[in-house]
């Protein structure tokens, strides 16, 4: 039972240094803060929350009524930033420069800069989605405002309907989250390096799929043209195949 | 077209919440009324009212256009009421008196080295906020949940659909009961429709420019409460009591910028998923609850303005994410319990309990759905 809670804390804390800083701030305020209303908000209640958070019975009840994957959000009740900042000021009261220098060093060394990492990149446009997606969608979207059905490679799936909800997809992000355990034959076909063109065509036509977007690196057992597809554009390493035999029902 | 969009944004993101804010602040002590209080209060009321309007529309299977029209009418009436209320209660006069002191402070900073140092810290604090706002525009963060939440906004704004289309694919579905009560994506769609801008641009680029400074406004208000000192010197101007406040704000900013120790922290959500309801809960809502509880904490009195705002904050928590009402209720219950013992006041406890009515209502609704 404790394994679940320790797992949650393990995922939440990262290196653990910022959490240690918070616990240190809690301890300091426990010793130094004499104003009871502030003490209640910043020390008493957070300590109670932390204790309850660790109790297996509470965790079982929580997981019964709410999603277990969201248990870490209990930690959002703790005013960590406010507590650390306030404790730093209380520790060195009257010495603002020292507070600023010491706390800045401690925070920078304990924390992790948010603007680096795999999940951050310079924005390519105002939508904050890859420009490739915008360009591909602009090619396939009908000018009359009607809907269209298209299937996309994995790396573009997340963004397509953020650009336009007029694009219907046979499958979406749910296929990419493995722990959700979704399966779809169309998705499996799209993962092939050497495409079974006949199978792909039959499946796509079953969805009334107007377009298939594939990487230019894909190879085919038979040409797509044999099944009524033509390349209408090539954008940033993706071929846009239009099915000339299908119309998406509006 | 661009002028219309900008005017629309200024109207719904600045003017309307400020005007609505005059309504709850009329119950607070005159000398405590500031533009910050008004704006902070106005946003909580505005989001709460939107939640109140939107849920029936979603459950009844209506469409986004009807919801937008209804929201425009209601918020406009509230804003007009707020402006009328401010004139009737002469709130403008109170603001002018309160800010006269700030004018004196600005003069003091030119001649007093310590006050000049304070001013430099304020410049740094504001600079750090501007730094975060710049990165919110210039950098894109990837999050898979956008394929759900942002698409809900796009779908609502483009086709009027209210939670009856699968966001991942676009196929029709029954009402998504798990998310049907957390309607923050529809607020983004409302802003998109009233400004004529794309919902994704609204979410990713424009909304962080409002939510980031707004959240820091709540941090500022809580910092004021924590750092206010009693002073025996009658002549001491208010700002001298708060010379640690800019340091507090700098440290808060640093904790957000360097808080990305994992994908799950408040800070990570704040700067990489600002536009999602979960981030609004983890940051704006929880901080505003703490602020309001501190307003109560000192003398144990839950006055009308705090009750209204706590009530609205709980509704905003429901707007943000389904779990929001549970988290705010736990915090209010915990603090309320200890404060009622400290102040020996049962009235404090039941008044705070009344503010948690939205938590109970939305929890029951969630279970029923």
Coordinates of C-alpha atoms in Angstrom, one line a residue:
Chain A
X1 CA 0.0 0.0 0.0
X2 CA 2.8 2.4 0.8
X3 CA 4.4 1.6 -2.5
X4 CA 1.7 3.5 -4.4
X5 CA 2.2 6.6 -2.3
X6 CA 6.0 6.5 -2.4
X7 CA 5.7 6.0 -6.1
X8 CA 3.6 9.1 -6.4
X9 CA 6.1 11.1 -4.4
X10 CA 9.0 9.7 -6.4
X11 CA 7.4 10.9 -9.6
X12 CA 6.5 14.3 -8.1
X13 CA 9.7 15.3 -6.4
X14 CA 12.2 15.0 -9.2
X15 CA 15.6 15.3 -7.6
X16 CA 13.9 15.9 -4.3
X17 CA 15.9 19.0 -3.4
X18 CA 13.0 21.4 -3.9
X19 CA 10.8 19.2 -1.7
X20 CA 13.6 19.2 0.9
X21 CA 13.7 23.0 0.7
X22 CA 9.9 23.0 1.3
X23 CA 10.2 20.7 4.3
X24 CA 13.0 22.8 5.6
X25 CA 10.7 25.9 5.3
X26 CA 7.9 24.0 7.1
X27 CA 10.3 23.2 9.9
X28 CA 11.5 26.8 10.2
X29 CA 8.0 28.2 10.3
X30 CA 7.0 25.6 12.9
X31 CA 9.8 26.9 15.1
X32 CA 9.7 30.6 14.3
X33 CA 6.2 31.6 13.3
X34 CA 4.3 32.8 16.3
X35 CA 1.3 34.3 14.4
X36 CA -1.2 31.5 14.7
X37 CA -3.4 32.3 11.7
X38 CA -0.4 32.2 9.4
X39 CA 0.9 29.2 11.2
X40 CA -2.4 27.4 10.6
X41 CA -2.3 28.1 6.8
X42 CA 1.3 27.5 6.2
X43 CA 2.3 24.8 8.7
X44 CA -0.6 23.1 10.6
X45 CA -2.9 22.3 7.7
X46 CA -0.1 21.3 5.2
X47 CA 1.4 18.9 7.8
X48 CA -2.1 17.4 8.3
X49 CA -2.5 17.1 4.5
X50 CA 0.9 15.4 4.2
X51 CA 0.0 12.9 7.0
X52 CA -3.4 12.1 5.4
X53 CA -1.7 11.8 2.0
X54 CA 0.5 9.0 3.4
X55 CA -2.4 7.1 5.0
X56 CA -3.2 4.0 2.9
X57 CA -6.9 4.0 3.9
X58 CA -7.3 7.5 2.5
X59 CA -5.5 6.5 -0.6
X60 CA -7.9 3.6 -1.1
X61 CA -10.9 5.8 -0.6
X62 CA -9.5 8.4 -3.0
X63 CA -8.8 5.8 -5.7
X64 CA -12.3 4.4 -5.3
X65 CA -14.0 7.7 -6.0
X66 CA -11.5 9.5 -8.2
X67 CA -8.9 8.6 -10.8
X68 CA -5.8 7.0 -9.1
X69 CA -3.6 8.7 -11.7
X70 CA -4.5 12.1 -10.1
X71 CA -3.6 11.3 -6.6
X72 CA -0.5 13.5 -6.8
X73 CA -2.8 16.5 -7.1
X74 CA -3.4 16.3 -3.4
X75 CA 0.0 17.9 -3.1
X76 CA -1.3 20.9 -5.0
X77 CA -3.1 21.9 -1.8
X78 CA 0.3 22.6 -0.2
X79 CA 1.3 26.2 -0.7
X80 CA 4.9 25.3 -1.4
X81 CA 6.1 28.4 -3.3
X82 CA 4.5 30.7 -0.8
X83 CA 5.9 28.8 2.2
X84 CA 9.4 28.7 0.8
X85 CA 9.5 32.3 -0.1
X86 CA 7.9 33.4 3.2
X87 CA 10.2 31.2 5.3
X88 CA 13.3 32.6 3.5
X89 CA 12.2 36.1 4.4
X90 CA 11.4 35.2 8.0
X91 CA 14.8 33.4 8.4
X92 CA 16.9 36.5 7.6
X93 CA 14.5 39.2 8.6
X94 CA 15.9 42.7 8.0
X95 CA 18.6 41.4 5.6
X96 CA 16.8 41.6 2.2
X97 CA 19.9 41.3 0.0
X98 CA 21.1 38.2 1.9
X99 CA 17.7 36.7 1.6
X100 CA 17.6 37.3 -2.1
X101 CA 21.1 36.0 -2.8
X102 CA 20.9 32.9 -0.6
X103 CA 17.4 31.9 -1.6
X104 CA 18.1 32.5 -5.3
X105 CA 21.1 30.2 -5.1
X106 CA 19.2 27.6 -3.2
X107 CA 16.2 27.7 -5.6
X108 CA 18.4 27.6 -8.8
X109 CA 20.5 24.7 -7.4
X110 CA 17.4 22.7 -6.2
X111 CA 15.1 23.3 -9.1
X112 CA 15.1 22.7 -12.8
X113 CA 14.8 25.5 -15.4
X114 CA 11.4 25.1 -17.1
X115 CA 12.4 26.5 -20.5
X116 CA 14.7 23.7 -21.5
X117 CA 13.9 20.1 -22.2
X118 CA 12.2 17.9 -24.8
X119 CA 8.8 19.4 -24.2
X120 CA 9.8 23.0 -25.0
X121 CA 10.7 24.5 -28.4
X122 CA 10.6 27.8 -30.1
X123 CA 7.1 28.6 -31.4
X124 CA 6.8 28.3 -35.2
X125 CA 3.5 30.1 -35.4
X126 CA 0.8 31.7 -33.2
X127 CA -1.0 28.3 -32.8
X128 CA 2.1 26.9 -31.1
X129 CA 1.8 23.8 -33.3
X130 CA 4.3 22.6 -35.9
X131 CA 4.1 24.6 -39.1
X132 CA 4.1 21.3 -41.0
X133 CA 0.7 20.5 -39.6
X134 CA -0.7 23.9 -40.5
X135 CA 0.6 23.5 -44.1
X136 CA -0.7 20.0 -44.5
X137 CA -4.1 20.9 -43.1
X138 CA -4.3 23.9 -45.4
X139 CA -3.9 21.6 -48.4
X140 CA -6.5 19.1 -47.4
X141 CA -9.2 21.4 -45.9
X142 CA -12.1 22.0 -48.3
X143 CA -12.6 25.7 -49.1
X144 CA -16.4 25.4 -48.7
X145 CA -16.1 24.8 -45.0
X146 CA -17.1 21.2 -45.0
X147 CA -15.4 18.3 -43.2
X148 CA -12.8 16.0 -44.5
X149 CA -11.4 12.7 -43.2
X150 CA -7.7 12.1 -43.1
X151 CA -5.2 9.8 -41.4
X152 CA -1.9 11.1 -40.1
X153 CA 1.4 9.7 -38.9
X154 CA 2.0 9.5 -35.2
X155 CA 4.2 12.6 -34.9
X156 CA 1.4 14.9 -36.3
X157 CA -1.7 13.4 -34.7
X158 CA -1.7 15.5 -31.5
X159 CA -1.9 18.8 -33.5
X160 CA -4.2 18.2 -36.4
X161 CA -7.6 18.9 -34.7
X162 CA -6.0 21.7 -32.7
X163 CA -5.8 23.5 -36.0
X164 CA -9.2 22.5 -37.4
X165 CA -12.0 20.4 -36.0
X166 CA -13.3 20.0 -39.5
X167 CA -10.7 17.3 -40.0
X168 CA -12.0 13.9 -38.8
X169 CA -9.4 11.2 -38.1
X170 CA -10.0 7.4 -38.0
X171 CA -8.0 7.3 -34.8
X172 CA -6.3 9.9 -32.6
X173 CA -4.1 10.4 -29.6
X174 CA -5.6 7.4 -27.7
X175 CA -3.5 5.1 -29.9
X176 CA -0.3 6.7 -28.7
X177 CA -0.8 6.3 -25.0
X178 CA 0.2 2.7 -24.5
X179 CA -1.2 2.4 -20.9
X180 CA -4.7 3.1 -22.3
X181 CA -4.3 -0.1 -24.3
X182 CA -6.2 0.9 -27.4
X183 CA -5.8 -1.2 -30.6
X184 CA -6.9 -0.4 -34.1
X185 CA -6.1 -2.3 -37.4
X186 CA -5.7 1.0 -39.3
X187 CA -3.2 2.2 -36.8
X188 CA -1.2 -1.0 -37.1
X189 CA -1.2 -0.7 -40.9
X190 CA 0.1 2.9 -40.7
X191 CA 3.1 1.7 -38.6
X192 CA 4.5 -0.5 -41.3
X193 CA 7.7 0.6 -43.1
X194 CA 6.8 -1.3 -46.3
X195 CA 3.1 -0.5 -46.6
X196 CA 0.6 -3.3 -47.6
X197 CA -1.0 -0.9 -50.1
X198 CA -4.1 -3.1 -50.8
X199 CA -4.9 -3.6 -47.1
X200 CA -4.3 0.1 -46.4
X201 CA -6.5 1.2 -49.2
X202 CA -9.4 -1.1 -48.2
X203 CA -9.2 0.1 -44.6
X204 CA -9.0 3.7 -45.5
X205 CA -11.9 3.5 -47.9
X206 CA -13.9 1.8 -45.1
X207 CA -13.5 5.0 -43.2
X208 CA -14.3 7.1 -46.2
X209 CA -10.9 8.6 -45.7
X210 CA -10.2 11.3 -48.2
X211 CA -6.5 11.7 -47.5
X212 CA -3.6 9.5 -46.2
X213 CA -0.5 11.4 -45.0
X214 CA 2.6 9.4 -45.0
X215 CA 6.3 10.0 -44.6
X216 CA 8.2 10.1 -47.9
X217 CA 10.5 7.4 -46.5
X218 CA 7.7 4.8 -46.6
X219 CA 7.9 2.2 -49.3
X220 CA 4.9 0.4 -50.9
X221 CA 4.2 -3.2 -51.9
X222 CA 2.1 -1.8 -54.8
X223 CA 1.9 1.8 -56.0
X224 CA -0.8 3.9 -54.3
X225 CA -1.9 5.1 -57.7
X226 CA -3.1 1.6 -58.5
X227 CA -5.8 2.1 -55.8
X228 CA -7.0 5.5 -56.9
X229 CA -4.6 7.6 -54.8
X230 CA -2.6 10.6 -56.2
X231 CA 0.0 12.7 -54.4
X232 CA -1.5 16.3 -54.2
X233 CA 1.4 17.8 -52.3
X234 CA 4.7 16.9 -50.5
X235 CA 5.3 19.0 -47.4
X236 CA 8.3 18.8 -45.1
X237 CA 8.9 15.1 -45.8
X238 CA 5.3 14.0 -45.9
X239 CA 3.3 13.0 -49.0
X240 CA -0.3 13.8 -49.0
X241 CA -2.2 11.1 -50.9
X242 CA -5.7 12.0 -52.0
X243 CA -8.3 9.2 -52.6
X244 CA -10.0 10.3 -55.8
X245 CA -12.8 7.7 -55.3
X246 CA -14.0 8.8 -51.9
X247 CA -16.2 11.7 -50.6
X248 CA -16.5 12.3 -46.8
X249 CA -20.2 12.4 -45.9
X250 CA -21.1 15.8 -44.4
Chain B
X1 CA -10.6 42.6 -38.1
X2 CA -7.5 42.7 -35.9
X3 CA -8.7 45.9 -34.3
X4 CA -12.0 44.2 -33.5
X5 CA -10.2 41.2 -32.0
X6 CA -8.0 43.4 -29.8
X7 CA -11.0 45.4 -28.6
X8 CA -12.9 42.2 -27.9
X9 CA -10.0 40.8 -25.9
X10 CA -9.6 44.0 -23.9
X11 CA -13.3 44.1 -23.2
X12 CA -13.6 40.5 -21.9
X13 CA -10.3 40.1 -20.3
X14 CA -9.8 43.5 -18.7
X15 CA -12.8 45.8 -18.7
X16 CA -15.6 43.3 -17.9
X17 CA -13.8 41.5 -15.0
X18 CA -12.8 44.9 -13.5
X19 CA -16.3 46.2 -13.7
X20 CA -17.7 43.0 -12.2
X21 CA -15.2 43.3 -9.4
X22 CA -16.9 46.4 -8.0
X23 CA -19.8 44.2 -6.9
X24 CA -18.0 42.0 -4.2
X25 CA -15.6 44.8 -3.1
X26 CA -18.4 47.1 -2.0
X27 CA -18.6 45.0 1.2
X28 CA -15.0 45.5 2.2
X29 CA -13.5 48.3 4.2
X30 CA -13.0 51.4 2.1
X31 CA -9.3 51.8 2.9
X32 CA -8.6 48.3 1.7
X33 CA -10.0 48.7 -1.8
X34 CA -7.4 48.7 -4.5
X35 CA -7.4 48.0 -8.2
X36 CA -5.7 44.7 -7.5
X37 CA -8.5 43.6 -5.1
X38 CA -11.2 44.7 -7.6
X39 CA -9.6 42.9 -10.6
X40 CA -8.8 39.7 -8.6
X41 CA -12.4 39.6 -7.2
X42 CA -13.9 40.4 -10.7
X43 CA -12.2 37.4 -12.3
X44 CA -13.4 35.0 -9.6
X45 CA -16.9 36.2 -10.0
X46 CA -16.8 36.2 -13.8
X47 CA -15.5 32.7 -14.1
X48 CA -18.0 31.4 -11.5
X49 CA -20.9 33.0 -13.4
X50 CA -19.7 31.4 -16.6
X51 CA -19.6 28.0 -14.9
X52 CA -23.1 28.6 -13.6
X53 CA -24.4 29.4 -17.1
X54 CA -22.4 26.8 -19.1
X55 CA -23.2 23.6 -17.2
X56 CA -26.9 23.6 -18.0
X57 CA -26.2 24.4 -21.6
X58 CA -23.8 21.4 -21.8
X59 CA -26.2 19.0 -20.0
X60 CA -29.1 20.1 -22.1
X61 CA -27.2 19.5 -25.3
X62 CA -27.4 23.1 -26.6
X63 CA -24.7 24.7 -28.7
X64 CA -21.8 27.1 -28.2
X65 CA -23.5 30.0 -30.0
X66 CA -26.4 30.1 -27.6
X67 CA -24.0 29.8 -24.7
X68 CA -22.0 32.7 -26.0
X69 CA -25.0 35.0 -26.4
X70 CA -26.3 34.1 -23.0
X71 CA -22.8 34.7 -21.4
X72 CA -22.4 38.1 -23.2
X73 CA -25.8 39.2 -21.9
X74 CA -25.3 38.1 -18.3
X75 CA -21.7 39.4 -18.0
X76 CA -22.6 42.7 -19.6
X77 CA -25.4 43.1 -17.1
X78 CA -23.1 42.3 -14.2
X79 CA -20.5 44.7 -15.5
X80 CA -23.0 47.5 -15.8
X81 CA -24.3 46.7 -12.3
X82 CA -20.7 46.8 -11.1
X83 CA -20.1 50.2 -12.6
X84 CA -23.4 51.5 -11.2
X85 CA -22.5 50.1 -7.8
X86 CA -19.1 51.8 -7.9
X87 CA -20.6 55.2 -8.5
X88 CA -23.3 54.7 -5.9
X89 CA -20.7 53.6 -3.3
X90 CA -18.1 56.2 -4.4
X91 CA -15.5 53.4 -4.8
X92 CA -13.6 55.6 -7.3
X93 CA -13.1 58.2 -4.5
X94 CA -11.8 55.5 -2.2
X95 CA -9.4 54.3 -4.8
X96 CA -8.1 57.9 -5.4
X97 CA -7.5 58.3 -1.6
X98 CA -5.8 55.0 -1.3
X99 CA -3.5 55.6 -4.2
X100 CA -2.5 59.1 -2.9
X101 CA -0.3 57.2 -0.5
X102 CA 1.3 55.4 -3.4
X103 CA 2.1 58.7 -5.0
X104 CA 4.0 59.8 -1.8
X105 CA 5.9 56.5 -1.9
X106 CA 7.1 57.2 -5.5
X107 CA 8.5 60.6 -4.3
X108 CA 10.2 58.9 -1.4
X109 CA 12.1 56.5 -3.6
X110 CA 13.9 59.3 -5.3
X111 CA 15.5 60.6 -2.2
X112 CA 15.8 57.5 0.1
X113 CA 18.4 54.9 -0.7
X114 CA 16.5 52.1 1.0
X115 CA 13.4 53.0 -0.9
X116 CA 15.4 53.1 -4.1
X117 CA 16.6 49.6 -3.4
X118 CA 12.9 48.5 -2.9
X119 CA 12.1 50.1 -6.3
X120 CA 14.9 48.1 -7.9
X121 CA 13.5 44.9 -6.4
X122 CA 10.1 45.7 -7.8
X123 CA 11.6 46.3 -11.3
X124 CA 13.3 42.9 -11.0
X125 CA 10.1 41.3 -9.9
X126 CA 8.1 42.8 -12.7
X127 CA 10.9 41.9 -15.1
X128 CA 10.7 38.2 -14.1
X129 CA 7.0 38.2 -14.8
X130 CA 7.6 39.9 -18.1
X131 CA 10.2 37.2 -18.8
X132 CA 7.7 34.5 -18.2
X133 CA 5.1 36.2 -20.4
X134 CA 7.6 36.6 -23.2
X135 CA 8.4 32.9 -23.1
X136 CA 4.7 32.1 -23.1
X137 CA 4.5 33.7 -26.5
X138 CA 7.9 32.8 -27.9
X139 CA 8.0 29.1 -26.8
X140 CA 5.6 26.3 -27.5
X141 CA 5.3 23.5 -25.0
X142 CA 4.1 20.1 -26.0
X143 CA 1.5 18.4 -24.0
X144 CA -0.6 15.4 -25.2
X145 CA -3.6 16.6 -23.2
X146 CA -4.0 19.5 -25.6
X147 CA -5.3 17.0 -28.1
X148 CA -8.3 16.8 -25.8
X149 CA -8.8 20.1 -24.1
X150 CA -7.7 22.6 -26.8
X151 CA -9.6 20.5 -29.4
X152 CA -12.7 20.9 -27.2
X153 CA -12.3 24.6 -27.4
X154 CA -11.7 24.5 -31.2
X155 CA -14.6 22.2 -31.7
X156 CA -16.9 24.4 -29.7
X157 CA -15.8 27.6 -31.3
X158 CA -15.9 26.3 -34.9
X159 CA -18.9 24.0 -34.9
X160 CA -20.8 24.9 -31.7
X161 CA -20.4 21.4 -30.4
X162 CA -20.6 21.1 -26.6
X163 CA -18.8 17.9 -25.5
X164 CA -20.6 15.6 -27.9
X165 CA -17.8 15.0 -30.2
X166 CA -14.8 12.8 -29.5
X167 CA -11.9 15.4 -29.5
X168 CA -9.3 12.8 -30.6
X169 CA -11.2 11.8 -33.8
X170 CA -14.2 14.1 -34.4
X171 CA -16.8 11.3 -34.3
X172 CA -20.0 11.9 -32.5
X173 CA -20.4 10.5 -29.0
X174 CA -22.6 10.7 -26.0
X175 CA -21.9 13.4 -23.4
X176 CA -18.5 13.0 -21.9
X177 CA -19.6 12.9 -18.2
X178 CA -16.1 12.8 -16.8
X179 CA -15.3 16.3 -18.2
X180 CA -18.8 17.7 -18.7
X181 CA -18.7 19.8 -15.5
X182 CA -15.2 21.2 -16.0
X183 CA -15.8 23.7 -18.7
X184 CA -12.7 25.8 -18.9
X185 CA -12.2 24.9 -22.6
X186 CA -15.6 26.5 -23.2
X187 CA -14.5 29.7 -21.7
X188 CA -11.6 29.7 -24.1
X189 CA -14.1 29.0 -26.9
X190 CA -16.2 31.9 -25.6
X191 CA -13.2 34.3 -25.8
X192 CA -12.4 32.9 -29.3
X193 CA -15.9 33.6 -30.6
X194 CA -16.2 37.0 -29.1
X195 CA -12.9 38.2 -30.4
X196 CA -12.9 36.4 -33.7
X197 CA -9.6 34.7 -33.0
X198 CA -8.8 31.0 -33.4
X199 CA -9.3 29.1 -30.1
X200 CA -5.8 27.5 -30.3
X201 CA -4.2 30.9 -30.6
X202 CA -6.3 32.1 -27.7
X203 CA -5.3 29.1 -25.6
X204 CA -1.6 28.9 -26.4
X205 CA -0.5 32.5 -27.1
X206 CA -3.0 35.0 -25.6
X207 CA -4.5 33.5 -22.5
X208 CA -1.1 33.0 -20.8
X209 CA -0.5 36.7 -21.2
X210 CA -3.5 37.2 -18.9
X211 CA -3.3 34.2 -16.6
X212 CA 0.3 34.6 -15.7
X213 CA 0.1 38.2 -14.4
X214 CA -3.3 37.4 -12.9
X215 CA -1.8 34.5 -10.9
X216 CA 1.0 36.8 -9.7
X217 CA -1.7 39.3 -8.7
X218 CA -3.0 36.7 -6.3
X219 CA 0.5 35.9 -5.1
X220 CA 1.0 39.6 -4.5
X221 CA -2.2 39.8 -2.5
X222 CA -1.3 36.8 -0.4
X223 CA 2.2 38.3 0.1
X224 CA 0.7 41.5 1.4
X225 CA -1.3 39.6 3.9
X226 CA 1.7 37.5 5.1
X227 CA 4.2 40.4 5.2
X228 CA 2.0 43.1 6.7
X229 CA 3.4 44.2 10.0
X230 CA 1.7 46.1 12.8
X231 CA 3.4 49.4 13.2
X232 CA 3.4 51.8 16.1
X233 CA 4.5 54.7 14.0
X234 CA 1.5 56.5 12.8
X235 CA 3.5 58.5 10.3
X236 CA 4.9 55.4 8.6
X237 CA 3.5 55.1 5.1
X238 CA 1.9 51.8 4.1
X239 CA 4.6 50.8 1.7
X240 CA 7.3 50.7 4.3
X241 CA 5.5 47.9 6.1
X242 CA 5.9 45.8 2.9
X243 CA 9.5 46.4 1.9
X244 CA 9.9 42.6 1.8
X245 CA 7.1 42.2 -0.7
X246 CA 9.2 42.6 -3.9
X247 CA 11.7 40.1 -2.5
X248 CA 8.8 37.7 -1.9
X249 CA 7.6 38.2 -5.5
X250 CA 11.0 37.6 -6.9
X251 CA 11.4 34.4 -5.0
X252 CA 7.9 33.3 -6.1
X253 CA 8.9 33.9 -9.7
X254 CA 12.1 31.9 -9.3
X255 CA 10.2 29.1 -7.8
X256 CA 8.0 28.9 -10.8
X257 CA 10.8 29.3 -13.3
X258 CA 12.9 26.6 -11.6
X259 CA 10.0 24.5 -10.4
X260 CA 10.0 22.1 -13.3
X261 CA 11.5 19.2 -11.2
X262 CA 8.9 16.9 -12.6
X263 CA 5.8 16.9 -14.9
X264 CA 3.5 17.0 -11.9
X265 CA 4.4 20.2 -9.9
X266 CA 2.2 23.3 -9.8
X267 CA 5.1 25.3 -11.4
X268 CA 5.4 22.9 -14.3
X269 CA 1.7 23.2 -15.0
X270 CA 1.8 27.0 -14.6
X271 CA 4.4 27.7 -17.2
X272 CA 4.0 24.8 -19.7
X273 CA 0.2 24.2 -19.5
X274 CA -1.0 27.6 -18.5
X275 CA -4.2 27.4 -20.6
X276 CA -5.4 24.1 -19.2
X277 CA -8.0 24.0 -16.4
X278 CA -5.7 21.8 -14.3
X279 CA -3.1 24.6 -14.3
X280 CA -5.7 27.2 -13.4
X281 CA -6.7 25.0 -10.4
X282 CA -3.1 24.3 -9.2
X283 CA -2.1 27.9 -9.4
X284 CA -4.7 30.6 -9.6
X285 CA -7.5 28.9 -7.7
X286 CA -5.5 27.4 -4.9
X287 CA -3.6 30.6 -4.3
X288 CA -6.8 32.6 -4.3
X289 CA -8.3 30.3 -1.7
X290 CA -5.2 30.8 0.4
X291 CA -5.5 34.5 0.0
X292 CA -9.2 34.5 1.0
X293 CA -8.5 32.3 4.0
X294 CA -5.8 34.7 5.2
X295 CA -8.3 37.5 4.9
X296 CA -10.4 35.5 7.4
X297 CA -7.6 34.3 9.5
X298 CA -6.5 37.4 11.3
X299 CA -9.8 38.3 13.2
X300 CA -11.8 35.2 12.5
X301 CA -14.6 37.1 10.8
X302 CA -15.9 35.8 7.5
X303 CA -17.4 39.0 6.0
X304 CA -19.8 39.1 3.0
X305 CA -17.2 39.9 0.4
X306 CA -15.0 36.9 1.5
X307 CA -18.0 34.6 1.5
X308 CA -19.0 35.7 -2.0
X309 CA -15.5 35.3 -3.3
X310 CA -14.8 32.0 -1.7
X311 CA -18.1 30.7 -3.1
X312 CA -17.1 31.9 -6.5
X313 CA -13.6 30.5 -6.1
X314 CA -15.1 27.1 -5.5
X315 CA -17.2 27.4 -8.6
X316 CA -14.1 28.4 -10.5
X317 CA -12.4 25.3 -9.1
X318 CA -15.3 23.3 -10.6
X319 CA -14.8 25.1 -13.9
X320 CA -11.1 24.3 -13.9
X321 CA -11.3 20.6 -13.3
X322 CA -13.6 18.1 -11.8
X323 CA -11.3 17.3 -9.0
X324 CA -11.0 21.0 -8.2
X325 CA -14.0 21.2 -5.8
X326 CA -12.5 18.3 -3.7
X327 CA -9.1 20.1 -3.3
X328 CA -10.5 23.5 -2.4
X329 CA -13.0 21.9 0.0
X330 CA -10.2 20.0 1.8
X331 CA -8.1 23.2 2.2
X332 CA -11.1 25.3 3.4
X333 CA -12.2 22.6 5.8
X334 CA -8.7 22.1 7.2
X335 CA -8.0 25.8 7.7
X336 CA -11.5 26.5 8.8
X337 CA -11.4 23.8 11.5
X338 CA -8.1 25.1 13.0
X339 CA -9.2 28.7 12.8
X340 CA -12.5 28.0 14.5
X341 CA -10.6 26.4 17.4
X342 CA -8.2 29.3 17.5
X343 CA -10.8 32.0 17.4
X344 CA -13.3 29.9 19.4
X345 CA -15.9 30.7 16.7
X346 CA -18.4 28.2 15.4
X347 CA -19.8 30.9 13.2
X348 CA -16.5 31.0 11.3
X349 CA -16.8 27.3 10.6
X350 CA -20.4 27.2 9.3
X351 CA -19.8 30.4 7.2
X352 CA -16.9 28.7 5.5
X353 CA -19.0 25.6 5.2
X354 CA -21.7 27.6 3.3
X355 CA -19.0 28.7 0.9
X356 CA -18.3 25.0 0.1
X357 CA -21.9 24.5 -1.2
X358 CA -20.7 24.5 -4.8
X359 CA -18.2 21.7 -3.9
X360 CA -21.0 19.5 -2.6
X361 CA -23.4 20.4 -5.5
X362 CA -20.8 19.6 -8.2
X363 CA -19.6 16.5 -6.5
X364 CA -23.2 15.2 -6.4
X365 CA -23.8 16.2 -10.0
X366 CA -20.6 14.3 -11.0
X367 CA -21.7 11.2 -9.1
X368 CA -25.2 11.4 -10.7
X369 CA -23.9 11.7 -14.2

